[in-house]
Each structure stands twice: as structure tokens, then as C-alpha cells.
Amino acid sequence: MLIERQGERLPQWLDAVRQDDLPGLHPLAAGIDRDRDAVITGLTLPWSSGVVEGHVNRIKMLKRQMFGHLLRKRVLLHS
């Protein structure tokens, strides 16, 4: 389904997950169901937001690093 971009098969897969005795997958199926149309679109269309997500993750990491640096500086100045 992922490699061959067959998102239209997702509803059948979700039904099979619900019918199987794999309770660990039931929360995953419920989460996918909440945004089913978007997941099917993501599994079907050839476009990816991977590059953008990579930039967002890099920016978040820099933000966390700067916050940690500023926090250490603030603690040192006020101690």
C-alpha cells in the first residue's frame, strides 16, 4: 500500500485490523480513522512534505538549544 501508492486500500486494511486479534493496532486504526481522507491522500499522491518537515525539525532543535543556552545563562547570572 505504501510503496505502490494504493491509498484506496486503506479502508479494507483498517477493517482487517479491527477484525484481527491484535489489540495493539486498534488505537492506530482509530487514529488513522480520525483523519482518514488525509491519510488516503498521503498514501495516494506522489508529493511529499518531507523536505519541509526536515527544516521544521531543524528549526525546533535550534530553538530548544537556544532556550537551554539562555536558561543556563540566566541561572548563572542570578545565582
PDB file of C-alpha atoms in Angstrom:
ATOM      1  CA  MET A   1       0.000   0.000   0.000  1.00  0.00           C
ATOM      2  CA  LEU A   2       2.823   2.426   0.827  1.00  0.00           C
ATOM      3  CA  ILE A   3       5.278   1.565  -1.908  1.00  0.00           C
ATOM      4  CA  GLU A   4       2.711   1.184  -4.657  1.00  0.00           C
ATOM      5  CA  ARG A   5       0.684   4.260  -3.571  1.00  0.00           C
ATOM      6  CA  GLN A   6      -2.580   2.370  -3.133  1.00  0.00           C
ATOM      7  CA  GLY A   7      -4.285   4.525  -0.530  1.00  0.00           C
ATOM      8  CA  GLU A   8      -7.687   3.337  -1.715  1.00  0.00           C
ATOM      9  CA  ARG A   9      -6.905   0.013   0.032  1.00  0.00           C
ATOM     10  CA  LEU A  10      -6.724   1.696   3.454  1.00  0.00           C
ATOM     11  CA  PRO A  11     -10.394   1.167   4.443  1.00  0.00           C
ATOM     12  CA  GLN A  12     -10.070  -2.591   3.855  1.00  0.00           C
ATOM     13  CA  TRP A  13      -6.836  -2.670   5.851  1.00  0.00           C
ATOM     14  CA  LEU A  14      -8.483  -0.799   8.744  1.00  0.00           C
ATOM     15  CA  ASP A  15     -11.388  -3.257   8.714  1.00  0.00           C
ATOM     16  CA  ALA A  16      -8.956  -6.194   8.791  1.00  0.00           C
ATOM     17  CA  VAL A  17      -7.080  -4.641  11.736  1.00  0.00           C
ATOM     18  CA  ARG A  18     -10.328  -4.255  13.679  1.00  0.00           C
ATOM     19  CA  GLN A  19     -11.332  -7.862  13.000  1.00  0.00           C
ATOM     20  CA  ASP A  20      -7.942  -9.353  13.913  1.00  0.00           C
ATOM     21  CA  ASP A  21      -6.959 -10.179  17.453  1.00  0.00           C
ATOM     22  CA  LEU A  22      -4.252  -7.504  17.583  1.00  0.00           C
ATOM     23  CA  PRO A  23      -5.428  -5.011  20.224  1.00  0.00           C
ATOM     24  CA  GLY A  24      -2.142  -3.110  19.972  1.00  0.00           C
ATOM     25  CA  LEU A  25      -3.115  -1.953  16.472  1.00  0.00           C
ATOM     26  CA  HIS A  26      -6.629  -0.814  17.400  1.00  0.00           C
ATOM     27  CA  PRO A  27      -5.515   2.628  18.693  1.00  0.00           C
ATOM     28  CA  LEU A  28      -3.511   3.113  15.491  1.00  0.00           C
ATOM     29  CA  ALA A  29      -6.572   2.290  13.382  1.00  0.00           C
ATOM     30  CA  ALA A  30      -8.703   4.690  15.445  1.00  0.00           C
ATOM     31  CA  GLY A  31      -6.138   7.467  14.982  1.00  0.00           C
ATOM     32  CA  ILE A  32      -5.994   6.904  11.235  1.00  0.00           C
ATOM     33  CA  ASP A  33      -9.802   6.920  11.099  1.00  0.00           C
ATOM     34  CA  ARG A  34      -9.926  10.399  12.638  1.00  0.00           C
ATOM     35  CA  ASP A  35      -8.123  11.783   9.602  1.00  0.00           C
ATOM     36  CA  ARG A  36      -8.885   9.095   7.047  1.00  0.00           C
ATOM     37  CA  ASP A  37      -9.184  11.361   3.986  1.00  0.00           C
ATOM     38  CA  ALA A  38      -5.806  12.995   4.615  1.00  0.00           C
ATOM     39  CA  VAL A  39      -4.121   9.626   5.192  1.00  0.00           C
ATOM     40  CA  ILE A  40      -5.588   8.179   1.995  1.00  0.00           C
ATOM     41  CA  THR A  41      -4.427  11.265   0.090  1.00  0.00           C
ATOM     42  CA  GLY A  42      -0.938  10.947   1.584  1.00  0.00           C
ATOM     43  CA  LEU A  43      -0.784   7.294   0.591  1.00  0.00           C
ATOM     44  CA  THR A  44      -2.007   8.017  -2.937  1.00  0.00           C
ATOM     45  CA  LEU A  45      -0.411  11.225  -4.215  1.00  0.00           C
ATOM     46  CA  PRO A  46       3.249  11.380  -5.279  1.00  0.00           C
ATOM     47  CA  TRP A  47       4.043  14.612  -3.386  1.00  0.00           C
ATOM     48  CA  SER A  48       5.881  14.670  -0.093  1.00  0.00           C
ATOM     49  CA  SER A  49       6.386  17.313   2.581  1.00  0.00           C
ATOM     50  CA  GLY A  50       9.492  15.526   3.862  1.00  0.00           C
ATOM     51  CA  VAL A  51      11.888  18.360   2.996  1.00  0.00           C
ATOM     52  CA  VAL A  52       9.705  20.932   4.731  1.00  0.00           C
ATOM     53  CA  GLU A  53       9.332  18.701   7.792  1.00  0.00           C
ATOM     54  CA  GLY A  54      13.112  18.354   7.925  1.00  0.00           C
ATOM     55  CA  HIS A  55      13.500  22.135   8.033  1.00  0.00           C
ATOM     56  CA  VAL A  56      10.813  22.443  10.710  1.00  0.00           C
ATOM     57  CA  ASN A  57      12.559  19.816  12.862  1.00  0.00           C
ATOM     58  CA  ARG A  58      15.901  21.606  12.431  1.00  0.00           C
ATOM     59  CA  ILE A  59      14.374  24.931  13.479  1.00  0.00           C
ATOM     60  CA  LYS A  60      12.737  23.332  16.525  1.00  0.00           C
ATOM     61  CA  MET A  61      16.057  21.781  17.523  1.00  0.00           C
ATOM     62  CA  LEU A  62      17.816  25.148  17.248  1.00  0.00           C
ATOM     63  CA  LYS A  63      15.060  26.767  19.304  1.00  0.00           C
ATOM     64  CA  ARG A  64      15.442  24.129  22.050  1.00  0.00           C
ATOM     65  CA  GLN A  65      19.221  24.558  22.045  1.00  0.00           C
ATOM     66  CA  MET A  66      18.937  28.340  22.323  1.00  0.00           C
ATOM     67  CA  PHE A  67      16.384  28.080  25.115  1.00  0.00           C
ATOM     68  CA  GLY A  68      18.719  25.754  27.028  1.00  0.00           C
ATOM     69  CA  HIS A  69      21.652  28.131  26.465  1.00  0.00           C
ATOM     70  CA  LEU A  70      19.637  31.156  27.633  1.00  0.00           C
ATOM     71  CA  LEU A  71      18.283  29.262  30.624  1.00  0.00           C
ATOM     72  CA  ARG A  72      21.801  28.262  31.749  1.00  0.00           C
ATOM     73  CA  LYS A  73      22.991  31.852  31.310  1.00  0.00           C
ATOM     74  CA  ARG A  74      20.059  33.182  33.311  1.00  0.00           C
ATOM     75  CA  VAL A  75      20.616  30.695  36.144  1.00  0.00           C
ATOM     76  CA  LEU A  76      24.320  31.576  36.298  1.00  0.00           C
ATOM     77  CA  LEU A  77      23.618  35.320  36.387  1.00  0.00           C
ATOM     78  CA  HIS A  78      21.008  35.080  39.139  1.00  0.00           C
ATOM     79  CA  SER A  79      22.743  32.622  41.434  1.00  0.00           C
TER      80      SER A  79
END
